[in-house]
Coordinates of C-alpha atoms in Angstrom, one line a residue:
Chain D
M1017 CA -0.1 -0.2 -0.2
S1018 CA 1.8 3.4 -1.4
A1019 CA 1.3 6.5 0.9
H1020 CA 0.6 9.7 -1.4
L1021 CA 1.1 13.2 0.0
G1022 CA -1.6 15.6 -0.3
A1023 CA 0.3 19.3 -1.2
P1024 CA -1.7 21.7 -2.7
P1025 CA -1.2 21.3 -6.5
S1026 CA 0.0 25.2 -7.1
S1027 CA 3.3 24.7 -5.0
P1028 CA 5.8 22.2 -6.0
P1029 CA 6.6 19.2 -3.5
P1030 CA 8.6 20.3 -0.7
V1031 CA 11.0 17.9 0.4
P1032 CA 10.2 15.5 3.0
A1033 CA 10.8 16.3 6.7
L1034 CA 10.5 12.2 7.2
E1035 CA 10.8 9.3 5.0
C1036 CA 10.4 5.5 5.6
Q1037 CA 10.5 2.9 3.2
D1038 CA 9.3 -0.4 3.9
L1039 CA 10.5 -0.5 7.8
S1040 CA 9.8 -3.6 9.6
R1041 CA 10.5 -4.4 13.3
S1042 CA 9.6 -7.5 15.1
F1043 CA 9.5 -7.7 19.1
G1044 CA 9.8 -11.4 19.5
A1045 CA 6.4 -13.0 18.0
T1046 CA 4.9 -9.5 17.5
R1047 CA 5.1 -7.4 14.2
A1048 CA 5.1 -3.8 15.2
L1049 CA 5.7 -2.5 11.8
N1050 CA 5.2 -4.3 8.7
G1051 CA 6.5 -2.7 5.6
F1052 CA 6.0 0.8 6.7
T1053 CA 6.1 3.4 3.7
M1054 CA 5.6 7.1 4.4
S1055 CA 6.5 10.7 3.3
L1056 CA 5.6 13.7 5.3
P1057 CA 6.0 17.6 4.3
P1058 CA 8.3 19.8 6.5
G1059 CA 6.8 22.5 8.6
E1060 CA 3.7 21.3 9.6
V1061 CA 1.9 19.2 12.2
I1062 CA 1.1 15.8 11.1
A1063 CA -1.3 13.4 13.3
L1064 CA -0.2 9.9 13.4
V1065 CA -3.9 7.9 13.7
G1066 CA -4.2 4.4 14.2
P1067 CA -5.3 2.2 16.9
N1068 CA -3.2 0.9 20.1
G1069 CA -0.5 -1.4 19.2
S1070 CA -0.2 -0.2 15.3
G1071 CA 3.0 0.3 15.6
K1072 CA 3.2 4.4 16.3
T1073 CA 5.4 3.9 19.1
T1074 CA 7.9 1.5 17.5
L1075 CA 7.8 4.1 14.4
L1076 CA 8.5 7.1 16.5
L1077 CA 11.4 5.0 18.2
I1078 CA 13.1 4.3 15.1
L1079 CA 12.8 7.9 13.8
S1080 CA 14.5 9.1 16.9
G1081 CA 17.3 7.1 16.2
L1082 CA 16.8 4.8 19.5
L1083 CA 15.6 1.5 18.0
A1084 CA 16.9 -0.1 14.6
P1085 CA 14.7 -1.6 12.1
D1086 CA 14.8 -5.5 11.0
S1087 CA 14.8 -4.3 7.5
G1088 CA 13.8 -1.0 5.4
W1089 CA 14.9 2.5 6.0
A1090 CA 14.1 6.0 7.4
R1091 CA 15.4 9.4 6.6
I1092 CA 14.4 12.4 9.1
G1093 CA 15.8 15.8 8.3
G1094 CA 17.6 14.2 5.5
V1095 CA 19.4 12.1 7.5
D1096 CA 19.4 7.8 8.6
P1097 CA 18.9 7.3 12.4
V1098 CA 20.5 4.0 12.3
E1099 CA 23.6 5.3 11.0
R1100 CA 23.6 8.4 12.2
P1101 CA 21.5 8.8 15.8
F1102 CA 23.2 11.6 17.3
E1103 CA 23.4 13.6 14.4
V1104 CA 19.7 13.0 14.0
H1105 CA 19.3 14.0 18.1
S1106 CA 21.0 17.4 17.0
F1107 CA 17.9 18.7 15.6
V1108 CA 15.0 16.4 16.5
G1109 CA 13.2 16.8 19.7
W1110 CA 11.3 13.3 20.9
M1111 CA 8.6 12.9 24.0
P1112 CA 7.7 9.6 24.8
D1113 CA 4.3 8.3 25.5
F1114 CA 5.8 7.2 29.2
F1115 CA 8.4 8.8 30.5
G1116 CA 10.0 9.2 34.0
T1117 CA 11.7 12.5 35.8
Y1118 CA 14.2 12.4 38.1
D1119 CA 12.4 13.4 41.1
D1120 CA 14.9 14.7 43.6
L1121 CA 15.9 17.5 40.8
T1122 CA 14.1 20.8 40.9
S1123 CA 12.5 21.8 37.6
L1124 CA 14.7 24.1 36.6
E1125 CA 18.1 21.7 37.5
Y1126 CA 16.1 18.9 35.2
L1127 CA 16.0 21.1 32.1
E1128 CA 19.6 22.3 32.8
L1129 CA 20.4 18.7 33.0
F1130 CA 19.5 18.4 29.5
G1131 CA 20.7 21.3 28.4
A1132 CA 24.1 20.1 29.3
A1133 CA 23.4 16.4 27.5
Y1134 CA 23.2 18.6 24.4
K1135 CA 26.4 19.9 25.4
M1136 CA 25.4 23.5 25.8
P1137 CA 27.7 25.5 28.2
A1138 CA 26.1 26.0 31.9
A1139 CA 25.2 29.7 31.2
Q1140 CA 23.5 28.9 28.3
S1141 CA 21.5 25.7 29.6
T1142 CA 20.4 27.9 32.6
R1143 CA 19.4 30.9 29.9
R1144 CA 17.5 27.9 27.9
A1145 CA 16.0 26.4 31.1
R1146 CA 14.4 29.4 32.4
E1147 CA 13.0 30.4 28.7
L1148 CA 11.3 27.3 28.5
L1149 CA 10.0 26.9 31.9
S1150 CA 8.0 30.4 31.0
L1151 CA 7.3 29.2 27.9
V1152 CA 5.4 26.2 29.5
R1153 CA 4.0 28.5 32.2
L1154 CA 5.8 26.8 34.8
S1155 CA 8.4 29.6 36.2
D1156 CA 7.0 29.5 39.4
K1157 CA 8.0 26.0 39.7
S1158 CA 11.1 26.5 38.9
S1159 CA 12.7 25.5 42.0
S1160 CA 10.1 23.0 43.2
P1161 CA 11.2 19.0 42.9
V1162 CA 9.9 17.4 40.4
H1163 CA 8.1 14.9 42.4
T1164 CA 5.5 18.0 43.5
L1165 CA 4.6 18.5 40.0
S1166 CA 1.0 17.7 38.9
R1167 CA 0.9 15.0 36.0
G1168 CA -0.1 17.7 33.6
Q1169 CA 3.0 19.7 34.9
K1170 CA 5.0 17.0 34.5
Q1171 CA 4.0 16.4 31.1
K1172 CA 4.5 20.0 30.3
L1173 CA 8.2 19.9 31.8
G1174 CA 8.6 16.8 29.5
F1175 CA 7.6 19.0 26.7
A1176 CA 10.2 21.8 27.6
R1177 CA 12.6 19.0 27.6
T1178 CA 11.9 18.0 24.4
L1179 CA 12.8 21.5 23.3
V1180 CA 16.0 22.2 25.0
H1181 CA 18.0 22.0 22.0
S1182 CA 15.5 24.0 19.8
P1183 CA 14.7 21.3 17.5
R1184 CA 13.3 21.8 14.0
I1185 CA 11.7 18.6 13.9
L1186 CA 9.3 17.3 17.0
L1187 CA 8.3 13.7 17.6
L1188 CA 5.5 13.6 20.1
D1189 CA 4.3 10.3 21.5
E1190 CA 0.7 10.3 23.1
P1191 CA 1.4 13.7 24.5
A1192 CA -1.9 14.6 25.8
S1193 CA -2.9 11.1 27.4
G1194 CA -3.9 11.4 30.8
L1195 CA -4.4 15.4 30.7
D1196 CA -7.3 17.3 31.8
P1197 CA -8.6 19.5 29.4
R1198 CA -7.1 22.4 30.4
A1199 CA -3.7 21.2 30.3
R1200 CA -4.6 19.5 26.7
I1201 CA -5.6 23.1 25.2
E1202 CA -2.5 24.5 26.8
L1203 CA -0.3 21.6 25.2
R1204 CA -2.2 22.1 21.8
D1205 CA -1.1 26.0 22.0
L1206 CA 2.5 25.0 22.5
V1207 CA 2.4 22.7 19.4
R1208 CA 0.5 25.2 17.4
R1209 CA 3.3 27.6 18.4
Q1210 CA 6.0 25.4 17.6
R1211 CA 4.4 24.8 14.1
D1212 CA 4.3 28.7 13.4
E1213 CA 8.2 29.1 14.2
G1214 CA 8.4 26.5 11.0
V1215 CA 9.3 23.3 13.2
T1216 CA 7.8 20.2 11.9
V1217 CA 5.5 18.1 14.5
V1218 CA 4.6 14.7 14.4
V1219 CA 1.8 14.0 17.0
S1220 CA 0.3 10.4 17.7
S1221 CA -2.7 10.4 19.9
H1222 CA -6.1 8.6 20.2
I1223 CA -7.8 11.9 21.2
L1224 CA -8.8 12.4 17.6
T1225 CA -10.9 15.5 18.2
E1226 CA -7.6 17.1 19.9
L1227 CA -5.4 16.1 16.6
E1228 CA -8.1 17.4 14.3
E1229 CA -7.6 20.8 16.0
M1230 CA -3.8 21.2 15.5
S1231 CA -2.9 18.9 12.6
D1232 CA -2.5 19.9 9.2
H1233 CA -2.0 16.3 7.8
V1234 CA -2.7 13.3 9.0
A1235 CA -1.5 9.9 8.6
F1236 CA -3.5 6.6 9.3
V1237 CA -1.1 3.9 10.7
D1238 CA -2.8 0.2 11.0
A1239 CA -1.1 -3.4 11.9
G1240 CA 2.3 -1.8 11.3
Q1241 CA 1.9 0.1 8.0
C1242 CA 0.7 3.1 7.0
R1243 CA -2.9 3.7 5.3
G1244 CA -2.2 6.8 3.5
V1245 CA -1.1 10.6 4.4
H1246 CA -3.8 13.3 3.8
P1247 CA -4.1 16.8 4.3
L1248 CA -7.0 17.3 7.0
S1249 CA -8.6 19.9 5.0
L1250 CA -9.3 17.4 2.5
L1251 CA -10.5 14.6 5.1
P1252 CA -14.2 14.8 4.8
H1253 CA -14.5 15.1 0.8
G1254 CA -11.3 13.4 -0.1
G1255 CA -12.5 10.1 -0.6
A1256 CA -12.5 9.1 3.3
A1257 CA -15.6 7.3 4.0
R1258 CA -18.2 9.0 6.0
R1259 CA -20.7 7.5 8.3
Y1260 CA -24.2 8.6 8.9
K1261 CA -26.6 7.1 12.0
I1262 CA -30.1 6.9 10.0
R1263 CA -33.1 6.5 12.4
A1264 CA -36.7 5.5 10.8
L1265 CA -39.9 4.7 11.8
N1266 CA -40.6 1.8 9.7
D1267 CA -38.2 -0.5 7.5
V1268 CA -35.0 1.0 6.2
E1269 CA -32.9 -1.7 6.1
T1270 CA -34.5 -3.4 2.5
P1271 CA -34.4 -0.1 0.6
L1272 CA -30.8 0.1 1.3
R1273 CA -30.1 -3.0 0.7
A1274 CA -32.0 -2.5 -2.7
A1275 CA -30.0 0.6 -3.4
G1276 CA -26.8 -1.4 -2.6
V1277 CA -25.4 0.8 0.0
V1278 CA -23.2 -0.8 2.8
F1279 CA -24.4 0.0 6.2
E1280 CA -24.4 -1.7 9.7
R1281 CA -27.5 -2.5 11.6
I1282 CA -27.5 -1.3 15.3
S1283 CA -31.2 -1.8 16.3
P1284 CA -34.6 -2.5 14.7
D1285 CA -34.9 1.3 13.9
R1286 CA -31.5 2.2 13.5
V1287 CA -28.6 1.7 11.2
V1288 CA -25.3 3.4 10.4
I1289 CA -24.5 3.4 6.7
E1290 CA -21.2 4.3 4.7
T1291 CA -21.2 6.8 2.3
I1292 CA -18.4 8.3 0.2
N1293 CA -19.0 12.1 0.8
D1294 CA -21.9 14.4 1.9
E1295 CA -23.6 14.4 -1.2
S1296 CA -24.0 10.9 -1.7
A1297 CA -25.3 11.0 1.7
A1298 CA -27.9 13.5 0.3
D1299 CA -29.0 11.3 -2.1
I1300 CA -29.5 8.3 0.0
L1301 CA -31.6 10.2 2.1
A1302 CA -34.0 11.7 -0.8
R1303 CA -33.8 7.9 -2.0
L1304 CA -34.8 6.4 1.2
T1305 CA -37.6 9.0 1.7
S1306 CA -39.1 8.8 -1.7
Q1307 CA -39.7 5.4 -1.3
G1308 CA -41.9 5.8 1.7
V1309 CA -39.4 5.6 4.1
R1310 CA -40.3 7.6 7.4
V1311 CA -36.5 8.8 8.2
I1312 CA -36.5 11.0 11.7
E1313 CA -33.0 11.3 12.1
M1314 CA -29.6 11.3 10.1
T1315 CA -26.5 12.5 12.0
P1316 CA -23.2 12.0 10.8
V1317 CA -21.2 9.7 13.3
G1318 CA -17.9 11.4 14.9
G1319 CA -15.8 13.9 13.2
G1320 CA -14.1 13.9 10.2
L1321 CA -11.0 12.3 11.2
E1322 CA -13.0 10.1 13.5
G1323 CA -15.0 9.2 10.6
A1324 CA -11.7 8.6 8.5
F1325 CA -10.4 6.4 11.3
L1326 CA -13.4 4.2 11.7
A1327 CA -14.0 3.8 7.9
M1328 CA -10.0 2.9 7.8
E1329 CA -10.6 0.4 10.4
Q1330 CA -13.8 -1.1 8.7
G1331 CA -11.9 -1.5 5.1
D1332 CA -9.5 -3.4 7.0
R1333 CA -12.2 -6.0 8.4
A1334 CA -14.0 -5.8 5.1
Chain X
M765 CA 28.8 14.9 31.5
K766 CA 29.9 16.4 34.6
A767 CA 26.4 18.0 35.0
L768 CA 25.0 14.3 34.8
I769 CA 27.5 13.3 37.4
L770 CA 26.5 16.1 39.6
S771 CA 22.9 15.4 39.0
E772 CA 23.3 12.0 39.6
I773 CA 24.8 12.5 43.0
K774 CA 22.3 15.0 44.2
Q775 CA 19.8 12.4 43.6
R776 CA 21.9 9.9 45.7
I777 CA 22.6 12.0 48.5
R778 CA 19.2 14.3 48.7
G779 CA 17.5 11.1 50.2
K780 CA 17.4 10.7 54.2
R781 CA 18.8 7.0 53.3
W782 CA 22.0 8.1 52.5
W783 CA 23.3 9.9 55.7
I784 CA 21.8 7.2 58.0
L785 CA 24.1 5.0 56.1
L786 CA 26.9 6.7 56.3
S787 CA 26.6 7.7 60.1
L788 CA 26.0 3.8 60.7
W789 CA 29.2 3.2 58.6
V790 CA 31.5 5.3 60.7
V791 CA 29.7 4.2 64.2
V792 CA 30.5 0.3 63.3
L793 CA 34.1 1.2 61.9
A794 CA 34.7 3.2 65.2
G795 CA 33.3 0.4 67.1
V796 CA 35.7 -2.1 65.3
T797 CA 38.6 -0.2 65.7
F798 CA 37.7 0.3 69.4
L799 CA 37.3 -3.5 70.0
A800 CA 40.6 -4.2 67.9
R801 CA 42.2 -1.9 70.4
M802 CA 40.8 -3.7 73.6
A803 CA 41.8 -7.1 71.9
A804 CA 45.4 -5.9 71.3
Q805 CA 46.0 -4.8 75.0
A806 CA 44.7 -7.7 76.6
E807 CA 47.1 -9.5 74.5
L808 CA 50.2 -7.1 75.6
R809 CA 49.1 -7.6 79.5
S810 CA 49.2 -11.2 79.0
F811 CA 52.5 -11.4 78.1
G812 CA 53.0 -8.9 80.6
R813 CA 51.8 -11.3 83.4
F814 CA 54.6 -13.8 81.5
G815 CA 57.3 -11.2 82.2
E816 CA 57.5 -10.1 78.9
D817 CA 58.8 -6.4 78.2
V818 CA 55.9 -5.1 76.7
A819 CA 56.1 -1.4 77.4
G820 CA 56.1 0.5 74.3
I821 CA 55.2 -2.3 71.9
P822 CA 52.7 -0.7 69.4
I823 CA 49.3 -2.1 68.9
G824 CA 48.5 0.2 65.6
P825 CA 48.9 -2.9 63.4
T826 CA 46.3 -4.9 65.0
M827 CA 43.5 -1.9 65.0
F828 CA 44.6 -1.0 61.6
G829 CA 44.4 -4.7 60.2
S830 CA 41.2 -5.3 61.8
L831 CA 39.9 -1.8 60.6
M832 CA 40.8 -2.3 57.0
L833 CA 39.4 -5.9 56.8
F834 CA 36.2 -4.8 58.3
T835 CA 36.3 -1.8 55.9
L836 CA 36.5 -4.1 53.0
S837 CA 33.6 -6.4 54.0
L838 CA 31.4 -3.6 54.4
I839 CA 32.3 -2.3 51.1
C840 CA 31.5 -5.5 49.8
L841 CA 28.1 -5.1 51.3
V842 CA 27.3 -1.7 50.3
V843 CA 29.2 -0.7 46.9
P844 CA 27.6 -3.3 44.7
S845 CA 24.0 -1.6 45.7
L846 CA 25.5 1.7 44.7
S847 CA 25.6 0.9 40.8
S848 CA 23.6 -3.0 40.6
T849 CA 20.2 -1.4 39.8
S850 CA 21.6 2.1 37.8
V851 CA 20.5 1.1 34.4
N852 CA 17.5 -1.0 34.6
S853 CA 16.0 1.1 37.3
E854 CA 16.6 4.0 35.0
R855 CA 14.9 2.0 31.9
D856 CA 11.9 0.9 34.1
R857 CA 11.4 4.2 35.3
G858 CA 11.8 5.8 31.8
T859 CA 14.4 8.0 32.4
L860 CA 17.1 6.0 30.2
A861 CA 15.6 6.5 27.0
V862 CA 15.2 10.5 27.2
L863 CA 19.1 10.6 28.0
Q864 CA 19.9 8.3 25.0
A865 CA 18.1 10.7 22.8
T866 CA 20.1 13.4 23.6
M867 CA 23.9 14.0 22.3
L868 CA 25.3 11.6 25.3
R869 CA 27.2 8.9 23.7
P870 CA 27.0 5.5 25.4
H871 CA 30.4 5.6 27.1
E872 CA 29.4 9.1 28.7
I873 CA 26.6 7.5 30.1
F874 CA 28.2 4.6 31.4
L875 CA 31.3 7.1 32.8
A876 CA 28.8 9.2 34.3
K877 CA 27.0 6.7 36.3
F878 CA 30.5 4.9 36.8
A879 CA 31.9 8.5 38.4
S880 CA 29.1 9.2 40.4
A881 CA 28.9 6.0 42.3
M882 CA 32.4 6.0 42.7
L883 CA 32.3 9.3 43.9
V884 CA 30.0 8.0 46.7
A885 CA 32.1 5.1 47.2
L886 CA 35.2 7.4 47.9
A887 CA 32.9 9.3 50.5
F888 CA 32.7 6.0 52.7
L889 CA 36.5 5.6 52.2
V890 CA 37.3 9.0 53.1
A891 CA 34.5 8.5 56.3
S892 CA 36.9 5.9 57.3
I893 CA 39.8 8.0 57.4
P894 CA 39.8 9.3 61.2
M895 CA 39.5 5.9 62.4
T896 CA 42.8 5.3 60.3
L897 CA 44.4 8.4 62.1
W898 CA 43.2 7.1 65.4
T899 CA 45.3 3.5 64.1
M900 CA 48.3 5.8 63.0
L901 CA 48.3 7.4 66.6
E902 CA 48.6 4.1 68.2
R903 CA 51.8 3.8 66.3
G904 CA 53.1 0.7 64.2
V905 CA 51.2 1.7 61.1
G906 CA 53.4 3.4 58.5
F907 CA 52.1 6.0 55.9
G908 CA 53.1 3.6 52.5
R909 CA 51.1 1.0 54.2
V910 CA 48.0 3.4 54.8
V911 CA 48.5 4.5 51.1
M912 CA 48.9 1.3 49.9
V913 CA 45.7 -0.3 51.4
Y914 CA 43.4 2.3 50.6
V915 CA 44.5 2.1 47.0
V916 CA 43.4 -1.4 47.1
L917 CA 39.9 -0.6 48.7
A918 CA 39.5 2.2 46.0
L919 CA 40.4 -0.4 43.5
V920 CA 37.9 -3.0 44.9
C921 CA 35.1 -0.1 45.0
A922 CA 35.8 0.5 41.5
V923 CA 35.6 -3.2 40.2
L924 CA 32.4 -3.8 42.2
L925 CA 31.0 -0.7 40.8
S926 CA 31.8 -1.7 37.0
V927 CA 30.4 -5.3 37.7
G928 CA 27.3 -3.8 39.3
L929 CA 26.8 -1.7 36.5
A930 CA 26.9 -4.6 34.1
T931 CA 24.5 -6.7 35.9
S932 CA 22.2 -3.6 35.8
A933 CA 22.5 -3.5 32.2
W934 CA 22.1 -7.0 31.3
L935 CA 19.5 -7.9 33.7
R936 CA 16.0 -6.2 33.3
R937 CA 14.5 -6.5 36.7
P938 CA 16.6 -4.5 39.2
A939 CA 16.1 -7.3 41.5
L940 CA 17.6 -9.8 39.8
S941 CA 20.9 -7.5 38.6
A942 CA 21.1 -6.8 42.6
V943 CA 21.2 -10.4 43.4
M944 CA 23.5 -11.2 40.6
S945 CA 26.3 -8.5 41.6
Y946 CA 26.0 -10.0 45.0
A947 CA 26.7 -13.6 43.3
V948 CA 30.0 -11.9 41.7
V949 CA 31.1 -10.5 44.9
F950 CA 30.1 -14.1 46.7
L951 CA 32.4 -15.5 44.1
L952 CA 35.2 -13.2 44.4
T953 CA 35.4 -13.8 48.3
I954 CA 34.1 -17.1 49.7
G955 CA 34.3 -18.6 45.8
T956 CA 37.7 -17.9 45.3
L957 CA 38.7 -19.3 48.7
I958 CA 36.3 -22.6 47.9
L959 CA 37.8 -23.3 44.7
F960 CA 41.2 -23.1 45.7
G961 CA 40.6 -25.4 48.5
V962 CA 39.1 -27.9 46.4
S963 CA 41.7 -27.4 43.8
V964 CA 44.7 -27.8 46.4
I965 CA 43.3 -31.2 47.9
T966 CA 42.8 -32.3 44.3
A967 CA 46.3 -31.6 43.3
P968 CA 48.8 -34.5 42.5
V969 CA 51.3 -35.3 45.4
E970 CA 55.1 -35.3 44.9
R971 CA 56.3 -38.4 47.0
T972 CA 60.4 -37.9 47.1
R973 CA 62.3 -40.6 48.9
V974 CA 64.9 -39.5 51.4
D975 CA 67.3 -42.1 52.4
D976 CA 69.4 -41.7 55.8
E977 CA 70.9 -43.8 58.2
F978 CA 67.7 -45.0 59.6
G979 CA 66.6 -46.5 56.5
G980 CA 65.4 -43.8 54.8
Y981 CA 61.8 -42.3 54.3
V982 CA 58.8 -40.5 52.1
T983 CA 58.2 -37.0 51.8
E984 CA 55.0 -36.0 50.2
E985 CA 54.2 -32.8 49.3
R986 CA 51.3 -31.2 47.2
V987 CA 52.0 -29.6 43.8
I988 CA 49.8 -26.7 43.6
G989 CA 51.4 -25.4 40.8
A990 CA 49.6 -22.2 39.5
R991 CA 46.6 -22.9 41.4
W992 CA 47.6 -19.9 43.7
V993 CA 46.2 -17.7 40.6
I994 CA 42.3 -19.0 41.7
L995 CA 43.0 -17.1 44.9
A996 CA 44.8 -14.1 43.5
P997 CA 41.5 -11.8 42.8
N998 CA 40.2 -12.1 46.4
P999 CA 39.8 -8.9 47.5
F1000 CA 41.1 -9.7 51.0
V1001 CA 44.1 -11.3 49.6
V1002 CA 45.0 -8.7 47.3
L1003 CA 44.5 -5.9 50.5
A1004 CA 46.4 -8.1 52.9
D1005 CA 48.9 -9.2 50.4
A1006 CA 49.7 -5.6 48.9
A1007 CA 50.3 -4.2 52.5
P1008 CA 53.5 -4.1 53.4
R1009 CA 54.5 -6.3 56.2
S1010 CA 54.3 -4.3 59.7
N1011 CA 56.4 -7.2 61.5
S1012 CA 55.0 -6.4 64.9
R1013 CA 55.6 -8.4 67.7
F1014 CA 53.8 -9.6 70.3
V1015 CA 50.3 -8.5 68.8
P1016 CA 48.7 -10.2 65.9
D1017 CA 48.8 -8.2 62.5
P1018 CA 45.6 -9.2 60.9
L1019 CA 46.7 -8.1 56.9
E1020 CA 50.0 -9.9 57.9
A1021 CA 48.9 -13.3 58.8
I1022 CA 46.9 -13.2 55.5
R1023 CA 49.5 -12.3 53.5
D1024 CA 51.8 -14.7 54.9
S1025 CA 49.6 -17.5 54.8
V1026 CA 48.1 -16.8 51.5
R1027 CA 51.8 -16.5 50.2
Q1028 CA 52.5 -20.3 51.2
S1029 CA 50.5 -20.9 48.1
R1030 CA 53.9 -19.6 46.0
R1031 CA 56.1 -21.3 48.0
P1032 CA 58.8 -23.2 45.9
A1033 CA 58.5 -26.7 46.2
G1034 CA 60.5 -28.4 49.1
A1035 CA 60.9 -25.1 51.1
Q1036 CA 59.5 -26.3 54.4
V1037 CA 60.7 -23.5 56.4
P1038 CA 58.5 -21.0 58.0
F1039 CA 59.5 -17.7 56.7
G1040 CA 59.3 -14.4 59.0
P1041 CA 60.9 -11.0 59.3
S1042 CA 64.2 -12.4 58.2
G1043 CA 63.3 -15.3 55.8
R1044 CA 62.7 -15.1 51.9
E1045 CA 59.4 -14.4 51.2
P1046 CA 57.4 -16.4 48.3
P1047 CA 56.6 -14.2 45.4
A1048 CA 53.4 -12.2 45.8
L1049 CA 49.9 -12.6 44.7
W1050 CA 48.4 -9.0 44.3
P1051 CA 50.1 -8.2 41.0
A1052 CA 48.3 -11.0 39.3
G1053 CA 45.4 -10.6 41.5
I1054 CA 45.0 -6.6 40.8
S1055 CA 45.5 -7.3 37.3
I1056 CA 42.5 -10.1 36.9
E1057 CA 40.1 -7.9 39.0
V1058 CA 41.0 -4.8 36.7
A1059 CA 40.6 -6.9 33.3
L1060 CA 37.0 -7.8 35.1
A1061 CA 36.2 -4.3 35.6
L1062 CA 37.2 -3.2 32.2
A1063 CA 35.1 -6.1 30.5
A1064 CA 32.1 -5.1 32.8
G1065 CA 32.6 -1.5 31.5
Y1066 CA 32.7 -2.8 27.5
F1067 CA 29.6 -4.7 27.9
T1068 CA 27.6 -1.9 29.9
V1069 CA 28.7 0.5 27.1
G1070 CA 27.5 -1.8 24.5
R1071 CA 24.3 -2.6 26.3
L1072 CA 23.8 1.3 26.1
R1073 CA 24.4 1.7 22.4
I1074 CA 22.0 2.7 19.7
P1075 CA 20.3 2.3 18.0
A1076 CA 19.3 -0.8 19.8
R1077 CA 19.1 -4.3 17.9
K1078 CA 17.9 -6.9 20.2
L1079 CA 16.0 -6.3 23.2
A1080 CA 15.5 -8.7 26.4
P1081 CA 12.1 -10.0 26.6
G1082 CA 9.8 -7.8 27.7
Q1083 CA 12.4 -4.7 27.8
R1084 CA 11.0 -1.5 26.8
V1085 CA 13.2 1.0 25.0
A1086 CA 11.1 3.7 26.5

């Protein structure tokens, strides 16, 4: 399955920020990646969407130069993370889905430590640490031990850590998981700010509405493969399936079957249909009413991204 | 790297545990020194009752030897714990991968962990210095002797730390790697002793017929050969063997006693005479012992760095990168 890039037709195709070709990686009997091929444009926020265990974390580990694939290759910012991991680290910031902190250090010391780990002079790393603490609004916590921070604050500190060396590519693995709505909004704004400064951000999440609000592109990942990269703006009309729930007072299944519409039966009076776009949905509704079906409700299921995500899973089962 | 060492040390000594352990350490060592002093004085008094002139006999060697052997025992107990969960507990807590994702090279992570643990271990050694000064005040303990013994103690610390790091980089579970590092300590201390003993009793016996005016007799001697090498890496053997002789009279010097007995293993065949201050000593074991220990430490370090290398290829079952 080939991934395609939905760049606007007017501009020339950009040099990809990320490229993967046939990446495979197994852990014991589990195949985490199975011929993963993808190419992503620079300077945008790209959402990695896929069910748990689809290979998103493994992909990000390979891209950050921490894990070697069994086969295939990758380039990030034009550099091979397997061959030259430390060069990759110089311009990539990686935030794992699960990470710990050195609890006995203060927030400032924690960020200073990573400044030093990126070989910054002490004065510079202190300056950068203060700058970042104010960016993520943790300045008042700079001398508190990390273990006194709340989960959301720790997550923000972790995000600040990935920015220590001003990377031009960010790999964020489930950055919003376990955060309350307010912390999520803050994180979303931080990600957008990075994008506005020209940073390429790859973010994986299962909170789809969240991704929808900050992403420019979406890459679908399933069973260790990339199932396509789409500009988010084109999603609802761009060929991805759209789902509608239909409720009627009389039999709706027979006419649907006659019309050859793919649908799923929820209860005797309720079905979920799948259409290509909004227009065909309107056509189906017109057809049903003309055939005497008394439709009392027809609502889209999920957002554009959620619909597309479910469609991908659906397509997988079919 | 300096920052990493500092932050590791900060984390180690910000807990209360460290200060409790350090105070306990000082109290125990002071107690041992005091008991050794009492024992030596009692020994001198008993000689005095038999009419020996014991006035002015220094009891420093008894105190110093006991103190140092006890310090080494405590090192074997405490030091492995400073490093034996260092790598895998960081993996468990999810703090290692984010370090590996920086510009830090694997050997820098290893060296930072090693150096910070070593500085803590050295702090324990430094805490024993007041007791050592006390033994020197009791006379009979030369400065060169003290320096030599401390160098060996520091070296043993380094070896145990390096081995501890290797077990923590090798095994996924901290509890398991801690046990494994103590198993290595056991092997080096009691294990070498048992192995040496077994190898000696299974050594071939050489019988020589000696003719004399009564018709002759047969002498029997075990051919130990190179079996002393098994004993050489034992830290207690290295410590005692490397310490220069104190030639103390009337009061026992534990280090000298061990040195004299382990050197029996290198006695040339046929030389039956026990040796003393005047006699010719068999060659030392400690140069070989130290070489084996240093080789062990280097191998452990090399292994650890390999385990920290990225990108990771093979992972232990159940091991997470992050």
